[in-house]
Amino acid sequence: MRTSTSAAAIRVLVTGVRGKTGAPLAELLVARQGVEVRGGTRDPSRPGINGVQPTAFSWDEPSGWAAATDGVDAVYVVRPDRADAPELIGALLAEMAPRTKVVLLSDKDGGHPGADQPGPAGWAPRVERAVRDSGRQWTILRPGWFMQVFTDPRFYRDQITGAGELPFPSGDALVAWIDARDIAAVAERALLDPGHAGQTYQISGPEALSLPRTAELLSAAASRPVTHRDVTIDEAVAGSEGFERDLSALTFERVRAGGFAEVTDTVEHVIGRPARTLQTFLRDAFRS
Ligand SMILES: NC(=O)c1ccc[n+]([C@@H]2O[C@H](COP(=O)([O-])OP(=O)(O)OC[C@H]3O[C@@H](n4cnc5c(N)ncnc54)[C@H](OP(=O)(O)O)[C@@H]3O)[C@@H](O)[C@H]2O)c1
């Protein structure tokens, strides 16, 4: 484990370092020469990634931001999905030195018109605007749905492995699932390499799949039948409330309208190899 860094090291703060993109991003960054990585987490006492400095960071505790961001050259901001995210992110960036590079994890909704509307419809564009207006060098990442939702117990893992179903309100729409590790690889380049400032990257996987086809691939990987159930949006968001519920409902409306079907070549363009397929992701994820 690295215990000291040279004076010339680039310091990067990765918020959400235990998350789906934060963890693979931190692994990529520590593998680069001369990069000092701070891993932002609400609980820095838990074991982390080798070579990453666990760093207390919570959106609920702005008093800790100065210490977490002190001397950093670049920051990866995982957007907190809460109503006050535009204000929180604006306040965080205002604390950082003007030379700091910012890479924001947004989502496809960031590009939807409606920044002047209150509530979830205008929320993602307002978060992005807080970054663009921060006076820092910025890159914005707009990925679609992560493949990792199939293996995360907060999303669909337990329904897939338990009842053998994927309850997802898609209508006939397609989804171009993206491996979060590929988003991390794009983020790594944006944080460390020149040429990404002022770019907004639409990021998708390499193919758009129907939900029945997705369930077929899940069945093959999990060696058990998995069927798609096209539930209502109300069913899909049951159990959540307030802003979180409204945001999820809006996301599913946009899924149904085909808003997550676009396939882009951003991953290949930025990192020089194609984005991983769902089959590849599932083969790795379900290999025992
Ligand atoms: N899931 C998708 O398909 C998808 C698609 C497109 C965009 N996105 C966006 O990606 C982002 C991440 O979403 P995710 O649900 O997949 O989460 P995730 O990356 O798996 O986890 C996010 C991390 O946030 C940290 N966290 C939680 N509450 C926090 C707080 N109050 N202060 C600081 N850190 C906190 C947690 O780490 P600690 O417990 O260590 O603090 C957690 O590891 C969201 O903005 C989401 O909208 C997700």
mmCIF file of C-alpha atoms and ligand atoms in Angstrom:
data_model
loop_
_atom_site.group_PDB
_atom_site.id
_atom_site.type_symbol
_atom_site.label_atom_id
_atom_site.label_comp_id
_atom_site.label_asym_id
_atom_site.label_seq_id
_atom_site.Cartn_x
_atom_site.Cartn_y
_atom_site.Cartn_z
ATOM 1 C CA MET A 1 0.000 0.000 0.000
ATOM 2 C CA ARG A 2 1.296 3.419 -0.937
ATOM 3 C CA THR A 3 2.113 5.535 2.134
ATOM 4 C CA SER A 4 3.653 8.618 0.553
ATOM 5 C CA THR A 5 3.479 10.385 -2.781
ATOM 6 C CA SER A 6 5.884 12.612 -4.644
ATOM 7 C CA ALA A 7 5.414 16.382 -4.624
ATOM 8 C CA ALA A 8 4.318 16.161 -8.263
ATOM 9 C CA ALA A 9 1.454 13.755 -7.576
ATOM 10 C CA ILE A 10 -1.969 14.588 -8.960
ATOM 11 C CA ARG A 11 -4.549 14.400 -6.183
ATOM 12 C CA VAL A 12 -8.012 13.145 -7.075
ATOM 13 C CA LEU A 13 -11.051 12.909 -4.804
ATOM 14 C CA VAL A 14 -13.505 10.194 -5.809
ATOM 15 C CA THR A 15 -16.894 10.690 -4.136
ATOM 16 C CA GLY A 16 -18.996 7.534 -3.771
ATOM 17 C CA VAL A 17 -15.833 5.427 -3.786
ATOM 18 C CA ARG A 18 -17.751 2.306 -2.703
ATOM 19 C CA GLY A 19 -20.306 2.734 -5.475
ATOM 20 C CA LYS A 20 -20.768 1.144 -8.873
ATOM 21 C CA THR A 21 -18.599 3.626 -10.751
ATOM 22 C CA GLY A 22 -16.537 5.025 -7.841
ATOM 23 C CA ALA A 23 -14.924 1.698 -6.927
ATOM 24 C CA PRO A 24 -13.717 0.728 -10.429
ATOM 25 C CA LEU A 25 -12.632 4.323 -11.033
ATOM 26 C CA ALA A 26 -10.507 4.333 -7.866
ATOM 27 C CA GLU A 27 -8.880 1.056 -8.979
ATOM 28 C CA LEU A 28 -7.983 2.545 -12.353
ATOM 29 C CA LEU A 29 -6.599 5.707 -10.768
ATOM 30 C CA VAL A 30 -4.328 3.942 -8.270
ATOM 31 C CA ALA A 31 -2.865 1.938 -11.142
ATOM 32 C CA ARG A 32 -1.687 5.176 -12.789
ATOM 33 C CA GLN A 33 1.756 6.567 -11.889
ATOM 34 C CA GLY A 34 1.841 9.684 -9.733
ATOM 35 C CA VAL A 35 -1.815 9.790 -8.788
ATOM 36 C CA GLU A 36 -2.888 10.147 -5.165
ATOM 37 C CA VAL A 37 -6.446 8.930 -4.715
ATOM 38 C CA ARG A 38 -8.775 9.998 -1.923
ATOM 39 C CA GLY A 39 -11.803 7.774 -1.600
ATOM 40 C CA GLY A 40 -14.827 9.709 -0.369
ATOM 41 C CA THR A 41 -17.146 7.707 1.885
ATOM 42 C CA ARG A 42 -19.423 8.357 4.854
ATOM 43 C CA ASP A 43 -17.510 5.696 6.772
ATOM 44 C CA PRO A 44 -13.755 5.848 6.166
ATOM 45 C CA SER A 45 -13.135 3.280 8.932
ATOM 46 C CA ARG A 46 -14.446 0.440 6.728
ATOM 47 C CA PRO A 47 -11.832 -1.432 4.677
ATOM 48 C CA GLY A 48 -11.350 0.170 1.286
ATOM 49 C CA ILE A 49 -9.377 -0.286 -1.904
ATOM 50 C CA ASN A 50 -5.618 -0.838 -1.667
ATOM 51 C CA GLY A 51 -3.742 2.373 -2.359
ATOM 52 C CA VAL A 52 -6.790 4.628 -1.860
ATOM 53 C CA GLN A 53 -6.826 7.024 1.102
ATOM 54 C CA PRO A 54 -10.187 6.619 2.831
ATOM 55 C CA THR A 55 -11.601 10.129 3.250
ATOM 56 C CA ALA A 56 -14.673 11.238 5.189
ATOM 57 C CA PHE A 57 -17.159 12.734 2.742
ATOM 58 C CA SER A 58 -20.897 13.145 3.177
ATOM 59 C CA TRP A 59 -23.366 15.371 1.366
ATOM 60 C CA ASP A 60 -25.015 15.757 4.781
ATOM 61 C CA GLU A 61 -21.893 17.207 6.418
ATOM 62 C CA PRO A 62 -20.585 20.234 4.512
ATOM 63 C CA SER A 63 -18.256 21.013 7.426
ATOM 64 C CA GLY A 64 -16.099 18.068 6.296
ATOM 65 C CA TRP A 65 -15.775 19.155 2.653
ATOM 66 C CA ALA A 66 -12.801 21.506 3.148
ATOM 67 C CA ALA A 67 -10.634 18.705 4.549
ATOM 68 C CA ALA A 68 -11.747 16.222 1.872
ATOM 69 C CA THR A 69 -11.036 18.615 -0.989
ATOM 70 C CA ASP A 70 -7.922 20.314 0.377
ATOM 71 C CA GLY A 71 -5.239 20.373 -2.324
ATOM 72 C CA VAL A 72 -7.116 18.212 -4.818
ATOM 73 C CA ASP A 73 -6.516 18.747 -8.527
ATOM 74 C CA ALA A 74 -9.574 16.860 -9.722
ATOM 75 C CA VAL A 75 -12.818 15.545 -8.283
ATOM 76 C CA TYR A 76 -15.271 12.889 -9.411
ATOM 77 C CA VAL A 77 -18.741 13.911 -8.280
ATOM 78 C CA VAL A 78 -21.370 11.198 -8.028
ATOM 79 C CA ARG A 79 -24.605 13.156 -8.163
ATOM 80 C CA PRO A 80 -26.624 12.623 -4.987
ATOM 81 C CA ASP A 81 -30.181 11.801 -6.065
ATOM 82 C CA ARG A 82 -31.930 14.306 -3.830
ATOM 83 C CA ALA A 83 -33.833 17.509 -4.495
ATOM 84 C CA ASP A 84 -31.103 19.833 -3.206
ATOM 85 C CA ALA A 85 -28.332 18.305 -5.357
ATOM 86 C CA PRO A 86 -27.878 21.432 -7.536
ATOM 87 C CA GLU A 87 -27.274 23.602 -4.464
ATOM 88 C CA LEU A 88 -25.074 21.001 -2.733
ATOM 89 C CA ILE A 89 -22.856 20.489 -5.764
ATOM 90 C CA GLY A 90 -22.605 24.239 -6.386
ATOM 91 C CA ALA A 91 -21.532 24.751 -2.761
ATOM 92 C CA LEU A 92 -18.979 21.919 -2.898
ATOM 93 C CA LEU A 93 -17.341 23.241 -6.054
ATOM 94 C CA ALA A 94 -17.245 26.779 -4.662
ATOM 95 C CA GLU A 95 -14.992 25.468 -1.856
ATOM 96 C CA MET A 96 -12.462 24.062 -4.310
ATOM 97 C CA ALA A 97 -9.544 25.862 -5.913
ATOM 98 C CA PRO A 98 -10.481 27.409 -9.294
ATOM 99 C CA ARG A 99 -7.964 25.145 -11.104
ATOM 100 C CA THR A 100 -9.782 21.969 -9.952
ATOM 101 C CA LYS A 101 -11.123 19.685 -12.691
ATOM 102 C CA VAL A 102 -14.626 18.339 -12.132
ATOM 103 C CA VAL A 103 -16.118 15.209 -13.654
ATOM 104 C CA LEU A 104 -19.828 14.864 -12.893
ATOM 105 C CA LEU A 105 -21.725 11.586 -13.047
ATOM 106 C CA SER A 106 -25.099 12.739 -14.350
ATOM 107 C CA ASP A 107 -27.482 10.621 -16.442
ATOM 108 C CA LYS A 108 -29.334 10.738 -19.763
ATOM 109 C CA ASP A 109 -31.942 13.004 -18.233
ATOM 110 C CA GLY A 110 -29.380 15.795 -17.893
ATOM 111 C CA GLY A 111 -29.882 16.543 -21.571
ATOM 112 C CA HIS A 112 -33.653 16.661 -21.394
ATOM 113 C CA PRO A 113 -35.188 20.092 -21.817
ATOM 114 C CA GLY A 114 -36.845 21.447 -18.698
ATOM 115 C CA ALA A 115 -34.154 23.137 -16.633
ATOM 116 C CA ASP A 116 -36.675 25.840 -15.789
ATOM 117 C CA GLN A 117 -39.296 23.411 -14.532
ATOM 118 C CA PRO A 118 -39.525 22.717 -10.819
ATOM 119 C CA GLY A 119 -39.316 19.144 -9.512
ATOM 120 C CA PRO A 120 -37.685 16.125 -11.117
ATOM 121 C CA ALA A 121 -38.325 17.219 -14.733
ATOM 122 C CA GLY A 122 -35.865 20.094 -14.455
ATOM 123 C CA TRP A 123 -33.638 18.648 -11.771
ATOM 124 C CA ALA A 124 -30.924 16.789 -13.737
ATOM 125 C CA PRO A 125 -30.324 19.759 -16.095
ATOM 126 C CA ARG A 126 -30.093 22.043 -13.042
ATOM 127 C CA VAL A 127 -27.445 19.778 -11.481
ATOM 128 C CA GLU A 128 -25.427 19.977 -14.692
ATOM 129 C CA ARG A 129 -25.844 23.731 -14.825
ATOM 130 C CA ALA A 130 -24.368 24.028 -11.302
ATOM 131 C CA VAL A 131 -21.234 22.312 -12.634
ATOM 132 C CA ARG A 132 -21.045 24.336 -15.858
ATOM 133 C CA ASP A 133 -21.492 27.583 -13.932
ATOM 134 C CA SER A 134 -18.895 26.670 -11.298
ATOM 135 C CA GLY A 135 -15.979 28.324 -13.063
ATOM 136 C CA ARG A 136 -14.054 25.021 -12.893
ATOM 137 C CA GLN A 137 -12.967 22.865 -15.839
ATOM 138 C CA TRP A 138 -15.737 20.323 -16.219
ATOM 139 C CA THR A 139 -16.692 17.139 -18.017
ATOM 140 C CA ILE A 140 -20.214 15.730 -17.725
ATOM 141 C CA LEU A 141 -21.013 12.036 -18.090
ATOM 142 C CA ARG A 142 -24.540 11.068 -19.119
ATOM 143 C CA PRO A 143 -24.841 7.303 -18.946
ATOM 144 C CA GLY A 144 -27.965 5.210 -19.350
ATOM 145 C CA TRP A 145 -28.992 2.278 -17.134
ATOM 146 C CA PHE A 146 -26.114 0.397 -15.511
ATOM 147 C CA MET A 147 -25.763 -3.363 -16.078
ATOM 148 C CA GLN A 148 -24.897 -3.566 -12.377
ATOM 149 C CA VAL A 149 -28.605 -3.144 -11.509
ATOM 150 C CA PHE A 150 -28.883 -6.895 -12.224
ATOM 151 C CA THR A 151 -26.396 -7.757 -9.472
ATOM 152 C CA ASP A 152 -27.209 -5.030 -6.905
ATOM 153 C CA PRO A 153 -29.577 -6.052 -4.078
ATOM 154 C CA ARG A 154 -30.891 -2.444 -4.053
ATOM 155 C CA PHE A 155 -32.204 -3.076 -7.577
ATOM 156 C CA TYR A 156 -33.031 -6.411 -9.284
ATOM 157 C CA ARG A 157 -30.612 -9.040 -7.938
ATOM 158 C CA ASP A 158 -33.011 -10.662 -5.513
ATOM 159 C CA GLN A 159 -35.947 -10.816 -7.948
ATOM 160 C CA ILE A 160 -33.695 -12.404 -10.561
ATOM 161 C CA THR A 161 -32.179 -15.004 -8.269
ATOM 162 C CA GLY A 162 -35.386 -15.489 -6.193
ATOM 163 C CA ALA A 163 -38.596 -15.397 -8.246
ATOM 164 C CA GLY A 164 -36.738 -15.555 -11.547
ATOM 165 C CA GLU A 165 -38.254 -12.374 -12.897
ATOM 166 C CA LEU A 166 -37.277 -8.930 -14.021
ATOM 167 C CA PRO A 167 -40.104 -6.506 -13.143
ATOM 168 C CA PHE A 168 -39.320 -3.516 -15.360
ATOM 169 C CA PRO A 169 -41.799 -1.070 -16.970
ATOM 170 C CA SER A 170 -40.461 -0.724 -20.498
ATOM 171 C CA GLY A 171 -43.406 -1.165 -22.861
ATOM 172 C CA ASP A 172 -41.743 -2.175 -26.117
ATOM 173 C CA ALA A 173 -38.783 0.122 -25.591
ATOM 174 C CA LEU A 174 -35.140 -0.934 -25.837
ATOM 175 C CA VAL A 175 -32.405 -0.166 -23.313
ATOM 176 C CA ALA A 176 -28.690 0.174 -24.164
ATOM 177 C CA TRP A 177 -27.389 -1.118 -20.783
ATOM 178 C CA ILE A 178 -23.897 0.137 -19.895
ATOM 179 C CA ASP A 179 -21.284 -1.559 -17.699
ATOM 180 C CA ALA A 180 -20.430 0.879 -14.865
ATOM 181 C CA ARG A 181 -16.778 -0.149 -15.270
ATOM 182 C CA ASP A 182 -16.822 1.424 -18.728
ATOM 183 C CA ILE A 183 -18.220 4.656 -17.287
ATOM 184 C CA ALA A 184 -15.365 4.553 -14.761
ATOM 185 C CA ALA A 185 -12.853 4.129 -17.580
ATOM 186 C CA VAL A 186 -14.222 7.212 -19.352
ATOM 187 C CA ALA A 187 -14.134 9.134 -16.052
ATOM 188 C CA GLU A 188 -10.492 8.174 -15.476
ATOM 189 C CA ARG A 189 -9.482 9.677 -18.825
ATOM 190 C CA ALA A 190 -11.559 12.801 -18.229
ATOM 191 C CA LEU A 191 -9.956 13.324 -14.804
ATOM 192 C CA LEU A 192 -6.346 12.813 -15.840
ATOM 193 C CA ASP A 193 -5.933 13.441 -19.542
ATOM 194 C CA PRO A 194 -6.215 16.623 -21.607
ATOM 195 C CA GLY A 195 -8.937 17.128 -24.197
ATOM 196 C CA HIS A 196 -12.074 16.429 -22.171
ATOM 197 C CA ALA A 197 -12.797 19.847 -20.659
ATOM 198 C CA GLY A 198 -16.175 21.247 -21.682
ATOM 199 C CA GLN A 199 -17.338 17.873 -23.059
ATOM 200 C CA THR A 200 -20.688 16.272 -22.284
ATOM 201 C CA TYR A 201 -20.499 12.555 -23.001
ATOM 202 C CA GLN A 202 -23.577 10.450 -23.745
ATOM 203 C CA ILE A 203 -22.508 6.961 -22.655
ATOM 204 C CA SER A 204 -24.235 3.701 -23.577
ATOM 205 C CA GLY A 205 -23.432 0.060 -23.979
ATOM 206 C CA PRO A 206 -22.788 -1.395 -27.458
ATOM 207 C CA GLU A 207 -26.344 -2.557 -28.236
ATOM 208 C CA ALA A 208 -29.945 -1.714 -27.446
ATOM 209 C CA LEU A 209 -31.873 -4.688 -26.097
ATOM 210 C CA SER A 210 -35.534 -5.341 -25.450
ATOM 211 C CA LEU A 211 -36.417 -6.391 -21.920
ATOM 212 C CA PRO A 212 -37.497 -9.892 -23.060
ATOM 213 C CA ARG A 213 -34.092 -10.301 -24.768
ATOM 214 C CA THR A 214 -32.386 -8.985 -21.623
ATOM 215 C CA ALA A 215 -34.260 -11.613 -19.580
ATOM 216 C CA GLU A 216 -33.117 -14.313 -22.038
ATOM 217 C CA LEU A 217 -29.502 -13.296 -21.498
ATOM 218 C CA LEU A 218 -30.046 -13.282 -17.734
ATOM 219 C CA SER A 219 -31.544 -16.786 -17.942
ATOM 220 C CA ALA A 220 -28.545 -18.088 -19.848
ATOM 221 C CA ALA A 221 -26.035 -16.501 -17.454
ATOM 222 C CA ALA A 222 -27.848 -17.456 -14.254
ATOM 223 C CA SER A 223 -28.648 -20.984 -15.536
ATOM 224 C CA ARG A 224 -32.276 -20.585 -14.490
ATOM 225 C CA PRO A 225 -35.369 -19.183 -16.190
ATOM 226 C CA VAL A 226 -35.787 -15.437 -15.822
ATOM 227 C CA THR A 227 -38.788 -13.719 -17.387
ATOM 228 C CA HIS A 228 -39.488 -10.067 -17.972
ATOM 229 C CA ARG A 229 -42.650 -8.700 -16.307
ATOM 230 C CA ASP A 230 -43.780 -5.394 -17.790
ATOM 231 C CA VAL A 231 -45.120 -3.862 -14.573
ATOM 232 C CA THR A 232 -46.831 -0.487 -14.269
ATOM 233 C CA ILE A 233 -44.733 2.481 -13.241
ATOM 234 C CA ASP A 234 -46.704 2.655 -9.966
ATOM 235 C CA GLU A 235 -45.678 -0.934 -9.210
ATOM 236 C CA ALA A 236 -42.079 -0.222 -10.130
ATOM 237 C CA VAL A 237 -41.761 2.719 -7.740
ATOM 238 C CA ALA A 238 -43.796 1.199 -4.880
ATOM 239 C CA GLY A 239 -41.909 1.467 -1.605
ATOM 240 C CA SER A 240 -40.203 4.738 -2.437
ATOM 241 C CA GLU A 241 -41.635 8.138 -1.658
ATOM 242 C CA GLY A 242 -41.176 11.877 -2.122
ATOM 243 C CA PHE A 243 -38.517 13.121 -4.518
ATOM 244 C CA GLU A 244 -36.990 9.662 -4.950
ATOM 245 C CA ARG A 245 -40.352 8.244 -6.076
ATOM 246 C CA ASP A 246 -41.008 11.134 -8.470
ATOM 247 C CA LEU A 247 -37.527 10.830 -9.954
ATOM 248 C CA SER A 248 -37.831 7.059 -10.456
ATOM 249 C CA ALA A 249 -41.271 7.437 -12.053
ATOM 250 C CA LEU A 250 -39.914 10.051 -14.450
ATOM 251 C CA THR A 251 -36.993 7.797 -15.350
ATOM 252 C CA PHE A 252 -39.340 4.914 -16.188
ATOM 253 C CA GLU A 253 -41.549 7.211 -18.279
ATOM 254 C CA ARG A 254 -38.440 8.095 -20.256
ATOM 255 C CA VAL A 255 -37.501 4.433 -20.586
ATOM 256 C CA ARG A 256 -40.939 3.758 -22.092
ATOM 257 C CA ALA A 257 -40.546 6.669 -24.472
ATOM 258 C CA GLY A 258 -37.316 5.110 -25.796
ATOM 259 C CA GLY A 259 -35.046 7.605 -24.034
ATOM 260 C CA PHE A 260 -32.496 4.914 -23.071
ATOM 261 C CA ALA A 261 -32.271 3.146 -26.430
ATOM 262 C CA GLU A 262 -29.634 5.306 -28.091
ATOM 263 C CA VAL A 263 -26.301 3.540 -28.751
ATOM 264 C CA THR A 264 -23.242 5.784 -28.707
ATOM 265 C CA ASP A 265 -19.564 5.074 -29.418
ATOM 266 C CA THR A 266 -18.330 7.275 -26.556
ATOM 267 C CA VAL A 267 -16.570 4.460 -24.685
ATOM 268 C CA GLU A 268 -14.594 3.400 -27.756
ATOM 269 C CA HIS A 269 -13.917 6.997 -28.727
ATOM 270 C CA VAL A 270 -12.555 7.938 -25.285
ATOM 271 C CA ILE A 271 -10.794 4.767 -24.100
ATOM 272 C CA GLY A 272 -9.980 3.061 -27.401
ATOM 273 C CA ARG A 273 -11.916 -0.192 -26.985
ATOM 274 C CA PRO A 274 -15.602 -0.960 -27.400
ATOM 275 C CA ALA A 275 -18.005 -0.918 -24.471
ATOM 276 C CA ARG A 276 -18.625 -4.321 -22.875
ATOM 277 C CA THR A 277 -21.668 -6.278 -23.973
ATOM 278 C CA LEU A 278 -24.331 -7.418 -21.528
ATOM 279 C CA GLN A 279 -23.328 -11.011 -22.266
ATOM 280 C CA THR A 280 -19.751 -10.298 -21.189
ATOM 281 C CA PHE A 281 -20.900 -8.499 -18.069
ATOM 282 C CA LEU A 282 -23.269 -11.322 -17.082
ATOM 283 C CA ARG A 283 -20.681 -14.015 -17.771
ATOM 284 C CA ASP A 284 -18.284 -12.280 -15.333
ATOM 285 C CA ALA A 285 -21.016 -11.529 -12.795
ATOM 286 C CA PHE A 286 -22.569 -15.007 -12.605
ATOM 287 C CA ARG A 287 -19.345 -17.031 -12.885
ATOM 288 C CA SER A 288 -19.143 -18.957 -9.625
HETATM 289 N N1 LIG B 1 -27.974 2.787 -11.340
HETATM 290 C C1 LIG B 1 -28.139 3.200 -12.608
HETATM 291 O O1 LIG B 1 -28.560 2.445 -13.502
HETATM 292 C C2 LIG B 1 -27.779 4.619 -12.969
HETATM 293 C C3 LIG B 1 -27.855 5.029 -14.306
HETATM 294 C C4 LIG B 1 -27.459 6.325 -14.654
HETATM 295 C C5 LIG B 1 -27.029 7.196 -13.665
HETATM 296 N N2 LIG B 1 -27.006 6.785 -12.375
HETATM 297 C C6 LIG B 1 -26.564 7.731 -11.342
HETATM 298 O O2 LIG B 1 -25.406 7.224 -10.718
HETATM 299 C C7 LIG B 1 -25.338 7.715 -9.386
HETATM 300 C C8 LIG B 1 -25.036 6.566 -8.461
HETATM 301 O O3 LIG B 1 -26.170 5.770 -8.345
HETATM 302 P P1 LIG B 1 -26.237 4.325 -7.672
HETATM 303 O O4 LIG B 1 -27.590 4.259 -7.054
HETATM 304 O O5 LIG B 1 -25.889 3.320 -8.687
HETATM 305 O O6 LIG B 1 -25.228 4.361 -6.465
HETATM 306 P P2 LIG B 1 -23.767 3.752 -6.267
HETATM 307 O O7 LIG B 1 -22.801 4.344 -7.205
HETATM 308 O O8 LIG B 1 -23.833 2.269 -6.222
HETATM 309 O O9 LIG B 1 -23.460 4.246 -4.781
HETATM 310 C C9 LIG B 1 -23.316 5.599 -4.475
HETATM 311 C C10 LIG B 1 -22.439 5.797 -3.253
HETATM 312 O O10 LIG B 1 -22.898 7.003 -2.646
HETATM 313 C C11 LIG B 1 -22.466 6.994 -1.303
HETATM 314 N N3 LIG B 1 -23.415 7.787 -0.528
HETATM 315 C C12 LIG B 1 -24.670 7.478 -0.154
HETATM 316 N N4 LIG B 1 -25.200 8.471 0.559
HETATM 317 C C13 LIG B 1 -24.238 9.439 0.658
HETATM 318 C C14 LIG B 1 -24.166 10.710 1.284
HETATM 319 N N5 LIG B 1 -25.187 11.207 1.993
HETATM 320 N N6 LIG B 1 -23.018 11.424 1.165
HETATM 321 C C15 LIG B 1 -21.970 10.942 0.473
HETATM 322 N N7 LIG B 1 -21.964 9.736 -0.137
HETATM 323 C C16 LIG B 1 -23.095 9.007 -0.033
HETATM 324 C C17 LIG B 1 -22.391 5.552 -0.838
HETATM 325 O O11 LIG B 1 -21.127 5.323 -0.266
HETATM 326 P P3 LIG B 1 -20.773 5.262 1.321
HETATM 327 O O12 LIG B 1 -21.825 4.389 1.967
HETATM 328 O O13 LIG B 1 -19.408 4.644 1.335
HETATM 329 O O14 LIG B 1 -20.773 6.658 1.817
HETATM 330 C C18 LIG B 1 -22.516 4.743 -2.163
HETATM 331 O O15 LIG B 1 -21.439 3.871 -2.342
HETATM 332 C C19 LIG B 1 -26.668 8.441 -9.135
HETATM 333 O O16 LIG B 1 -26.509 9.815 -9.362
HETATM 334 C C20 LIG B 1 -27.568 7.870 -10.212
HETATM 335 O O17 LIG B 1 -28.619 8.719 -10.606
HETATM 336 C C21 LIG B 1 -27.347 5.509 -12.000
#
